[in-house]
XYZ file of C-alpha atoms in Angstrom:
547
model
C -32.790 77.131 37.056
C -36.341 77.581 37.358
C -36.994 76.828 33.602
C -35.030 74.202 33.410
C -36.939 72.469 36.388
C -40.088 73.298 34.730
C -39.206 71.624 31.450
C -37.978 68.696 33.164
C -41.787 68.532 35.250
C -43.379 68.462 31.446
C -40.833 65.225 30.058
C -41.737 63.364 32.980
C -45.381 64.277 32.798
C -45.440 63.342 28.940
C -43.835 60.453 29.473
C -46.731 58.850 31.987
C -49.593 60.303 29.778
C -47.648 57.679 27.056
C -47.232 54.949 29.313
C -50.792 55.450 30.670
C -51.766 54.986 26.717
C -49.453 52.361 25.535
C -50.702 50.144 29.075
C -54.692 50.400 28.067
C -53.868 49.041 24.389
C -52.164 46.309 25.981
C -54.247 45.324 28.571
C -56.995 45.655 25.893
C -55.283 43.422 23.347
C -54.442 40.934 25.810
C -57.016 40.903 28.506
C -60.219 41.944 26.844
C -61.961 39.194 24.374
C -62.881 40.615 20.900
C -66.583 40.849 19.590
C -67.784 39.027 16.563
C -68.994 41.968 15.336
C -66.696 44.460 13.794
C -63.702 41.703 14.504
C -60.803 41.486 12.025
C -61.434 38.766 9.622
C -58.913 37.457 7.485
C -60.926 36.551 3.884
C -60.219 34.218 1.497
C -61.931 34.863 -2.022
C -62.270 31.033 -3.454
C -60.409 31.161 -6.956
C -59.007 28.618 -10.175
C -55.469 27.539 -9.974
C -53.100 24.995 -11.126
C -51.687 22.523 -7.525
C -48.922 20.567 -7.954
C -47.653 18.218 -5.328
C -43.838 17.188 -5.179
C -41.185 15.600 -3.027
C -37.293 16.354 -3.059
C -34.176 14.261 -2.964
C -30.895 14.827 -3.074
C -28.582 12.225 -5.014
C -25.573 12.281 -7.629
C -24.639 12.823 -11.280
C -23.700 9.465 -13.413
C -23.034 9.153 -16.475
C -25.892 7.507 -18.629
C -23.763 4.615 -19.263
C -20.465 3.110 -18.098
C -18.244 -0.132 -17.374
C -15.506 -1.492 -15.337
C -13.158 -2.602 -17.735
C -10.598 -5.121 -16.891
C -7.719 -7.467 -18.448
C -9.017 -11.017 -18.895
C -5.777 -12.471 -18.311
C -3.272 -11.319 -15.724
C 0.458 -9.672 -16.309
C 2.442 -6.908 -16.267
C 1.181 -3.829 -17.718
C 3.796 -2.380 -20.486
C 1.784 0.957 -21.626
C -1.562 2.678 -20.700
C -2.398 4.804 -23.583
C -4.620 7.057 -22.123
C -5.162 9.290 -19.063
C -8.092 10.175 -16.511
C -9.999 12.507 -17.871
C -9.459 11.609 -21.770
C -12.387 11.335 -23.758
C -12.258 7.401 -25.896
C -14.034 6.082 -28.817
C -15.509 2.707 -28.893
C -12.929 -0.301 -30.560
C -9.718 2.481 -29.225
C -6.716 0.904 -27.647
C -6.433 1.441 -24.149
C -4.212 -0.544 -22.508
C -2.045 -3.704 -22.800
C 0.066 -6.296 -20.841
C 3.032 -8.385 -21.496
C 2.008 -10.777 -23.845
C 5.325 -12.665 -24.172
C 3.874 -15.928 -22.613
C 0.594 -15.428 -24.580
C 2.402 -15.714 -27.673
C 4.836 -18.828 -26.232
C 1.085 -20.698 -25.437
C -0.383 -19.751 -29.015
C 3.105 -21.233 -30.663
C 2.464 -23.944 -28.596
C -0.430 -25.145 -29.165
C -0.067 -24.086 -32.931
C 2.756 -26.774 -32.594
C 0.178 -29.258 -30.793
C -2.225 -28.953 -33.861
C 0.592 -29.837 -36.182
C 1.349 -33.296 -34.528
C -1.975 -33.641 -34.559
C -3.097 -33.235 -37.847
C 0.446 -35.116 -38.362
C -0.745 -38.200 -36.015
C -4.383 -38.385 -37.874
C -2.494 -38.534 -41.071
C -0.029 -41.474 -39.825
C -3.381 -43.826 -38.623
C -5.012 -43.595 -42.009
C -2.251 -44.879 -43.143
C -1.736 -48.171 -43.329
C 1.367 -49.580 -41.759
C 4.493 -51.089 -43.153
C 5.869 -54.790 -41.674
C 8.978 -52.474 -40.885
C 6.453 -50.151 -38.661
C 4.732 -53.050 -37.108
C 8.366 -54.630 -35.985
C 9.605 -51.480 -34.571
C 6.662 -51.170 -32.167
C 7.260 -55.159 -31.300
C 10.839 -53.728 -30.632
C 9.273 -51.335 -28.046
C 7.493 -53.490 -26.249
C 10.528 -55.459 -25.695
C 12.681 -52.638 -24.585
C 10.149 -51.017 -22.169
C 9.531 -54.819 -20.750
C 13.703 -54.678 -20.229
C 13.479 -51.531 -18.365
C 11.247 -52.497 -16.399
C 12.385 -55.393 -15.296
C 16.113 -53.398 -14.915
C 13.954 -50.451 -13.208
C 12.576 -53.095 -10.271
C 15.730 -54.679 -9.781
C 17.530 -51.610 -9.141
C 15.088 -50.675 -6.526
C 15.069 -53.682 -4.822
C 18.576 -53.551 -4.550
C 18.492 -50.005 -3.154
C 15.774 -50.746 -0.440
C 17.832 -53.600 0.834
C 21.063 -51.624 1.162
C 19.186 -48.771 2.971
C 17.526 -51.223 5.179
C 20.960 -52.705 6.299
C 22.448 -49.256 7.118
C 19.325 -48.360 9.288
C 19.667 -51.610 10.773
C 23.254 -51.051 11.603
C 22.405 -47.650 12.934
C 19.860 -48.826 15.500
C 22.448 -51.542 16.492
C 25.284 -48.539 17.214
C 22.922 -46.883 18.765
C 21.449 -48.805 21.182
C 24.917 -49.890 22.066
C 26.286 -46.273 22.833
C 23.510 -45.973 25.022
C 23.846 -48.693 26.693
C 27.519 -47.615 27.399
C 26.395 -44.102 28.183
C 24.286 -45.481 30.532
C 26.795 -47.489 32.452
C 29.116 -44.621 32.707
C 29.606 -43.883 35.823
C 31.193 -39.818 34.751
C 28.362 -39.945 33.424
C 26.136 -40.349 36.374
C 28.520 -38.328 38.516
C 27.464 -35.312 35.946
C 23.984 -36.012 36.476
C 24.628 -36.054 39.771
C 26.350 -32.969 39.696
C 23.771 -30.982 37.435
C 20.773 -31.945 40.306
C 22.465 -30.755 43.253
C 23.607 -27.383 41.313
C 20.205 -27.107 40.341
C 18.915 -27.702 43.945
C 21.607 -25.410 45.136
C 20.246 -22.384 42.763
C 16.724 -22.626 43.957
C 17.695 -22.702 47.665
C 20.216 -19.058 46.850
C 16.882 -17.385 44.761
C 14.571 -17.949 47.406
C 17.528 -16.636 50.237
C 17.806 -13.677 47.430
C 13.849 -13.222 47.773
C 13.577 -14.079 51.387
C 16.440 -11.035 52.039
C 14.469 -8.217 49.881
C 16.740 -8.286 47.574
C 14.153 -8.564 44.552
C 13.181 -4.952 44.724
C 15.962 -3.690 45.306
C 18.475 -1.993 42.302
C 21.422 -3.637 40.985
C 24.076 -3.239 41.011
C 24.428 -4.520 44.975
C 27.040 -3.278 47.280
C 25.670 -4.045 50.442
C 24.972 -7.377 52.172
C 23.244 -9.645 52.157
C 22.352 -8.841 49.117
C 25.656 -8.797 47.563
C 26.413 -11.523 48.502
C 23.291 -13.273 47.757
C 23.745 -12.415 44.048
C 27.144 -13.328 43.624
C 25.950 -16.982 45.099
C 22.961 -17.087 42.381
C 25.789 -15.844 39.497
C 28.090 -18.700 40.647
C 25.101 -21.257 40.756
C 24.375 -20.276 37.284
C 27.811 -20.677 35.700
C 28.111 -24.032 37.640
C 24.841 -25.649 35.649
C 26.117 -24.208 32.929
C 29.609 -25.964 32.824
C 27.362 -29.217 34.216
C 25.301 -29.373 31.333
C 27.876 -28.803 29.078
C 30.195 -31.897 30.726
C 26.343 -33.924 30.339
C 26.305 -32.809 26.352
C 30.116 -34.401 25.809
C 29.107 -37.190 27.344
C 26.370 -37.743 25.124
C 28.511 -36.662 22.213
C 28.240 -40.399 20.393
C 24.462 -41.527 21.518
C 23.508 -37.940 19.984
C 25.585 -38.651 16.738
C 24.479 -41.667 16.007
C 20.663 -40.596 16.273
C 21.600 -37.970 13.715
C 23.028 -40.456 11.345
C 20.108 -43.083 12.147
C 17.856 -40.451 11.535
C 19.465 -38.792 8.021
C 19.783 -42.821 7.253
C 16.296 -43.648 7.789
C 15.066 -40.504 5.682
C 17.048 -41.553 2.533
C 15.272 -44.750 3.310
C 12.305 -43.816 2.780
C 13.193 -41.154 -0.178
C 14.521 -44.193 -2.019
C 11.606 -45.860 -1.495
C 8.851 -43.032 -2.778
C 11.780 -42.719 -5.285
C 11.532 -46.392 -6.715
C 8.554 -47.188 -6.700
C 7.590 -43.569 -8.994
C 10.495 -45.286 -11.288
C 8.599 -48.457 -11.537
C 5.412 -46.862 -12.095
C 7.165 -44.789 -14.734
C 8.589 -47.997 -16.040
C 5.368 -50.079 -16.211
C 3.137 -46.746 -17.397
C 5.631 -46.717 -20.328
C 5.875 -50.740 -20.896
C 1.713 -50.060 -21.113
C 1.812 -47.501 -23.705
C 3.720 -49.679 -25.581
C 1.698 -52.619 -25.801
C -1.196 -50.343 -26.553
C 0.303 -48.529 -29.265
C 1.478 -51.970 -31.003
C -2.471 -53.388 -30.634
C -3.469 -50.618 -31.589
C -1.665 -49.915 -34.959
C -1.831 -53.826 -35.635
C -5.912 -54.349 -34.843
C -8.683 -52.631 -36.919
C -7.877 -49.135 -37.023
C -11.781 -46.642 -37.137
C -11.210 -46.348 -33.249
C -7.986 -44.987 -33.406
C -9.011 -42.581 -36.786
C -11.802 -41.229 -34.547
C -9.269 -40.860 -31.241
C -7.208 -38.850 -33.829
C -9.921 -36.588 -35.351
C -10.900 -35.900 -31.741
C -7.300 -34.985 -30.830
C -7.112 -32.503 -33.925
C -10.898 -30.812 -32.673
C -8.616 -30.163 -29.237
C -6.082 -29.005 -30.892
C -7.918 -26.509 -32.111
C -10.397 -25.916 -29.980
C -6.749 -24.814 -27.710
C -5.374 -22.684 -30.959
C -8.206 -20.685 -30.563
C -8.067 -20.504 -26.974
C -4.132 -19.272 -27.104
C -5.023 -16.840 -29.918
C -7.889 -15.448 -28.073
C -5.872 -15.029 -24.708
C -2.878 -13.284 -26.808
C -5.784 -10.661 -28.276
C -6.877 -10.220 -24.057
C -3.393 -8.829 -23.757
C -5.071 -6.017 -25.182
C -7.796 -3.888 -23.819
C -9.766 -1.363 -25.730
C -12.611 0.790 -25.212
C -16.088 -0.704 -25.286
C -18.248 2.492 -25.862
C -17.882 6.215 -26.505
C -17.181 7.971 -23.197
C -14.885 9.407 -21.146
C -12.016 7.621 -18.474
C -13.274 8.044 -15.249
C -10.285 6.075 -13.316
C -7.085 4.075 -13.992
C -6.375 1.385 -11.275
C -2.244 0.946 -12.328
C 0.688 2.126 -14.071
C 3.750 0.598 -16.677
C 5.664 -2.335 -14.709
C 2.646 -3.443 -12.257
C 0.887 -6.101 -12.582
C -2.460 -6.185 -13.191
C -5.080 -9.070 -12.104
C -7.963 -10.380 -13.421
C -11.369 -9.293 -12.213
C -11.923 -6.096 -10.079
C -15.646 -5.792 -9.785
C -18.538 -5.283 -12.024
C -20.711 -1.982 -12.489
C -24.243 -2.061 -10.050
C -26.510 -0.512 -12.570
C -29.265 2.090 -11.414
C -33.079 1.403 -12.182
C -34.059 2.114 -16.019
C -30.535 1.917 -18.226
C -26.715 1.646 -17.680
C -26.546 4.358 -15.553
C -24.098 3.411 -12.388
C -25.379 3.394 -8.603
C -24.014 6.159 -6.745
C -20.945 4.727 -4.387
C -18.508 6.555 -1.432
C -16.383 3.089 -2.840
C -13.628 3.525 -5.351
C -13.409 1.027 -7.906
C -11.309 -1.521 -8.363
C -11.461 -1.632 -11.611
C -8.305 -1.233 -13.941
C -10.154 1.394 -15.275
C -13.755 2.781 -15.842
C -14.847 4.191 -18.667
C -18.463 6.663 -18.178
C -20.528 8.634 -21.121
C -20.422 11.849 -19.780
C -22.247 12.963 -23.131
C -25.839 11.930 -21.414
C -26.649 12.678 -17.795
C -28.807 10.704 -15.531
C -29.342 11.820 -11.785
C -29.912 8.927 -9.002
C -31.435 9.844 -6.171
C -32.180 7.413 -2.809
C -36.134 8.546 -2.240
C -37.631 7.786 1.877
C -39.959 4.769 1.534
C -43.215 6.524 1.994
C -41.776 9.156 -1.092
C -40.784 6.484 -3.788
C -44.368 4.821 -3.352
C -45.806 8.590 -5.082
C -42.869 8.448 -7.690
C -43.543 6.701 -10.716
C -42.183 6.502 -14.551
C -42.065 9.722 -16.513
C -42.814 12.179 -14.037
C -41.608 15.519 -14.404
C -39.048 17.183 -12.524
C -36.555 19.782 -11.529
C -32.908 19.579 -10.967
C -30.570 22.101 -8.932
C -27.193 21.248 -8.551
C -24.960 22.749 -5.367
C -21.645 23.073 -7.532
C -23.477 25.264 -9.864
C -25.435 28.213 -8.228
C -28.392 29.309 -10.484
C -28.760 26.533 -13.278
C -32.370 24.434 -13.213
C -32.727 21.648 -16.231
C -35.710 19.810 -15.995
C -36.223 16.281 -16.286
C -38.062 13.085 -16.309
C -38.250 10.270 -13.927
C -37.392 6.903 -16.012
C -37.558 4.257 -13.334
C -37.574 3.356 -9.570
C -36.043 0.625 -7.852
C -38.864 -2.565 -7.094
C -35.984 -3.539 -4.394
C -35.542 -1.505 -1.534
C -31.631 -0.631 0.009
C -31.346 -0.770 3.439
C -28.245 1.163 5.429
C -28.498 2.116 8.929
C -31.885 0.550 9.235
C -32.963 3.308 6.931
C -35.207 1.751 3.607
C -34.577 3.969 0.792
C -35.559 3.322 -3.011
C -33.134 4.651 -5.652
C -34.913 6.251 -8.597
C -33.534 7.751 -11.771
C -34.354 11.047 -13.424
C -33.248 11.884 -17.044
C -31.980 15.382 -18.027
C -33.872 16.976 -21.051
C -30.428 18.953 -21.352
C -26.910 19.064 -20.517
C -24.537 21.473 -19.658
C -20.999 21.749 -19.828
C -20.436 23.029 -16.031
C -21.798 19.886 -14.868
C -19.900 16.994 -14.032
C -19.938 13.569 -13.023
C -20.606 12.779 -9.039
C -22.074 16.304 -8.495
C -25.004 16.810 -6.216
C -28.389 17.130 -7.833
C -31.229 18.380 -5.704
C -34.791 17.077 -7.741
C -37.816 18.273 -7.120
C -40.158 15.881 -8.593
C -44.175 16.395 -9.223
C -46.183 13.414 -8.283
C -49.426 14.586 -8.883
C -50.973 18.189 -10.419
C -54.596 19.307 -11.073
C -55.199 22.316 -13.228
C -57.922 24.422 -13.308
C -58.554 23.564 -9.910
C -60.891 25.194 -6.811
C -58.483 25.853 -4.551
C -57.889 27.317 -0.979
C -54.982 27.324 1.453
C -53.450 24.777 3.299
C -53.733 26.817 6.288
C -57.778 27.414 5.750
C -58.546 23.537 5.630
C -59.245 21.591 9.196
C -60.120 18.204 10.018
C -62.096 16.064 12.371
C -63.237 12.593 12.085
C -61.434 12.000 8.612
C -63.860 14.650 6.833
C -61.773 18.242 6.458
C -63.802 21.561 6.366
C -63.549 25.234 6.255
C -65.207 28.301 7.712
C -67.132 30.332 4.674
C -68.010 33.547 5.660
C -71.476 34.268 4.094
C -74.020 37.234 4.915
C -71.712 38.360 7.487
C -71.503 34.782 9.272
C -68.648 32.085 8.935
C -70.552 28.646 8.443
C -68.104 25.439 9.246
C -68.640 23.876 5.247
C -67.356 20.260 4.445
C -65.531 20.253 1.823
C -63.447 17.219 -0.685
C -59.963 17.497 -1.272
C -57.652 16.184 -3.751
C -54.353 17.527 -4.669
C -52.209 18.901 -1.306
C -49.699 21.374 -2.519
C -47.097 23.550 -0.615
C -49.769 26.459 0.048
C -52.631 25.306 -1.289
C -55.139 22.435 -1.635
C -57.246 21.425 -4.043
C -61.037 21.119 -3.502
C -63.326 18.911 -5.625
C -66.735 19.372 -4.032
C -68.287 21.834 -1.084
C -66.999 25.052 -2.492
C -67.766 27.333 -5.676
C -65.911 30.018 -7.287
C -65.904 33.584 -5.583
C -67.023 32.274 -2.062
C -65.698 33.993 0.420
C -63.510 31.916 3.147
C -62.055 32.422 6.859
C -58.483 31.785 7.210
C -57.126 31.545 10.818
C -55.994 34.989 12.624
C -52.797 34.408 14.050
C -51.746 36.538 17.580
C -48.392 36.777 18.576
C -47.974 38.430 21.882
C -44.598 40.645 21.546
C -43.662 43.612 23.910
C -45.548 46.368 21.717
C -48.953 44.406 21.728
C -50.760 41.681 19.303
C -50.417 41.217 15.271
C -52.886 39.832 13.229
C -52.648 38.438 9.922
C -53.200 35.778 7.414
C -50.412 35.510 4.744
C -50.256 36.931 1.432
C -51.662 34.490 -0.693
C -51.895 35.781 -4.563
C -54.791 34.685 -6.582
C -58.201 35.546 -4.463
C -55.700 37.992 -2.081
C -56.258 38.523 1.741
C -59.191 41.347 2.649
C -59.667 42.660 5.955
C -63.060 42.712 7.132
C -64.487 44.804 9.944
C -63.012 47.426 12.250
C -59.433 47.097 13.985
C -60.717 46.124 17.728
């Protein structure tokens, strides 16, 4: 027992000789100010280097090139040769359409050129005096339908303006009779004080709470309130019905006066399109016989002129019965198909908003609405949407690096070929787009991937350089503390390149000076750390004792 008390006096007792130790390293790390001399410096040797500045972006794979295709004229589609994902060739059918009214409108007007070429044959030919009496005998039978043409509808207007007449006559008379009826004003009569009768039993209903309460009611008053409202109901019911029979002929004969007077006036539109038929035809007539009977290079040229629109509208037919058809305008891949056999397809369906430099497509959340799109996959661009205050650094043939997050491990390098000279604004963020060009390809990748570019705007090789973290700056003019003959002197030095870790330096600084980075203390439970980094090149040296 003894032994064991002992050994339990010499823990405790070690345990306060350490705590006595660990508190005077703390309170000396924490609380006591370190010398200059034999302080911990953290040295800098001054060496040659290649900086490179760069900014990131993240954008999308797009094909090099590709299009929206779509029919030029509209039907229904009647086969889609290909499928999503099929590579194409350039001049391969893709598609087609119904063309059965294409090919009616190219016999058509194939037809049309024949009576035309027909017609400028017959007017350089001179006529016969059997011709020239034939069109005299046209004249004279379009002047007799005419003439029969206005008769008729003068005839016609005057019978439908005698029944309408009649109508309005019958009419006002059956009012007037309806009027002096005196059933008639008995029903009226009738009808107003069963109307006034219902509003005087609904306001009794409302007056005895019988509104909120839940039919059906078996209680007074309000039973008996809504049998009176029921039987007021049934009674304006039968009145207005008595008030409709007696207004049984006034309410026919406005019918027929009004089915009367709208054949009136159909007749009339009617009659005089006849007459303007009738005199449009009497016209051509007389122009056709002056015509073929006067001096005849007018007419030649009027004929030649129809032929050229002839056709001018044979091509047109053809050229709509080969849009039936749509086939593939470049080598490339289908990206999307916008329909399937029996639909009909439109015209139209949006165009292709090209990124900076080439063909290559803006990236867009928007499916198209295209019939279908057809992308080179074969050649890779990535577009990227760079910060304002990046794209200003970015400029034409820039190097870069591309990561993609679909495809773990796999850097190409590229090129930057162009960047927007228009900003695009969304969410009242400016962004410019900017294209980079793969120097390679590889199969994994695909179109609408993410890329991830890291793209060097500026590099200087060969360079003086020291670390970001070494440089500070006041008044515009950045310095650095060169230890020299055991002193640090605050130098002013010129920069150029800024890098990730380091900076270049074009004038204050020579090779193999020494410089002072910054110490860094971190207060943690087990005292203070010091360091600067482990910077490769001139390497970190520790200078001085550890106090």
């Amino acid at each position: 027992m003894i032994g064991l008390l002992n050994r339990t006096r010499l823990i405790v007792a070690g345990l306060a000789i350490i705590a006595l130790v660990l508190g005077t390293l703390i309170y000396r790390d924490v609380f006591v100010p370190a010398k200059n001399t034999g302080s911990s410096l953290n040295l800098y040797t001054v060496t040659r280097r290649t900086v490179t500045a760069s900014i990131t972006g993240s954008g999308n794979l797009v094909p090099a090139t590709q299009a929206n295709l779509n029919f030029k004229v509209a039907g229904v589609l009647t086969e889609v040769d290909v499928k999503v994902g099929d590579p194409v060739s350039a001049g391969q059918k893709l598609a087609a359409i119904d063309n059965s009214s294409q090919q009616a409108a190219l016999a058509q007007a194939q037809a049309n050129l024949e009576t035309a070429q027909a017609n400028l044959q017959s007017v350089e030919t001179p006529l016969t005096p059997s011709q020239v009496q034939q069109l005299q005998d046209n004249v004279a039978t379009s002047q007799q339908a005419y003439d029969d043409t206005v008769a008729q509808v003068n005839l016609t207007n005057s019978q439908d303006a005698t029944t309408v007449s009649g109508d309005q006559a019958q009419l006002a008379a059956d009012q007037a009779s309806l009027n002096a009826s005196f059933a008639y004003q008995q029903d009226q009569a009738k009808l107003t004080a069963d109307q006034a009768q219902l509003s005087t039993d609904k306001a009794k209903f409302t007056t005895d709470g019988c509104v909120l309460a839940n039919a059906p009611f078996s209680t007074n008053p309000c039973m008996t309130d809504f049998t009176n409202v029921l039987n007021d109901q049934s009674a304006i019911t039968t009145d207005q019905g008595k008030l409709s029979l007696d207004r049984s002929a006034v309410s026919a004969d406005q019918t027929r006066l009004s089915v009367d007077a709208a054949r009136q006036q159909t007749d009339k539109v009617n009659g005089q399109r006849s007459i303007n038929q009738a005199a449009a035809a009497l016209t051509s007539a007389r122009d056709n016989l002056a015509t073929q009977t006067q001096a005849r290079p007018n007419q030649i040229a009027a004929a030649q002129a129809q032929l050229a629109s002839a056709q001018a509208a044979v091509l047109t037919a053809q050229q709509n019965l080969n849009n039936t058809v749509l086939y593939a305008p470049m080598d490339g891949d289908v990206n999307s198909i916008n329909g399937v056999v029996g639909e009909f397809v439109g015209t139209g369906g949006g165009t292709t908003a090209e990124a900076p430099g080439g063909q290559a497509p803006l990236p867009t959340s928007t499916p198209s609405t295209a019939f279908m799109q057809v992308g080179n996959v074969s050649t890779m661009e990535v577009v990227i949407p760079f910060a304002e205050a990046d794209a200003a650094r970015i400029g034409n043939n820039q190097d870069a690096q591309v990561t993609f997050d679909a495809v773990p491990n796999l850097t190409i390098s590229g090129h930057v070929i162009a960047v927007a000279s228009s900003a695009t604004v969304s969410s009242g963020v400016v962004n410019y787009y900017a294209t980079i060009a793969l120097n390679q390809t590889d199969k994994a990748l695909k179109q609408g991937m993410t890329a991830n570019a890291t793209v060097t705007v500026s590099k200087a090789t060969n360079a003086i350089t020291v670390p970001n973290l070494a440089i500070t700056h006041s008044a515009g003019q950045a310095y650095v503390m060169v230890y020299a003959a055991g002193q640090q002197v605050r130098t002013a030095v010129d920069t150029g390149v800024v890098g990730d870790q380091f900076t270049e330096v074009t004038g204050g600084l020579n090779d193999g000076e020494q410089i002072v980075l910054p110490t860094v203390r971190a207060a943690t439970g087990s005292g203070t750390t010091r360091g600067g980094g482990g910077f490769g090149g001139g390497g970190g040296i520790r200078v001085g004792g550890g106090g």
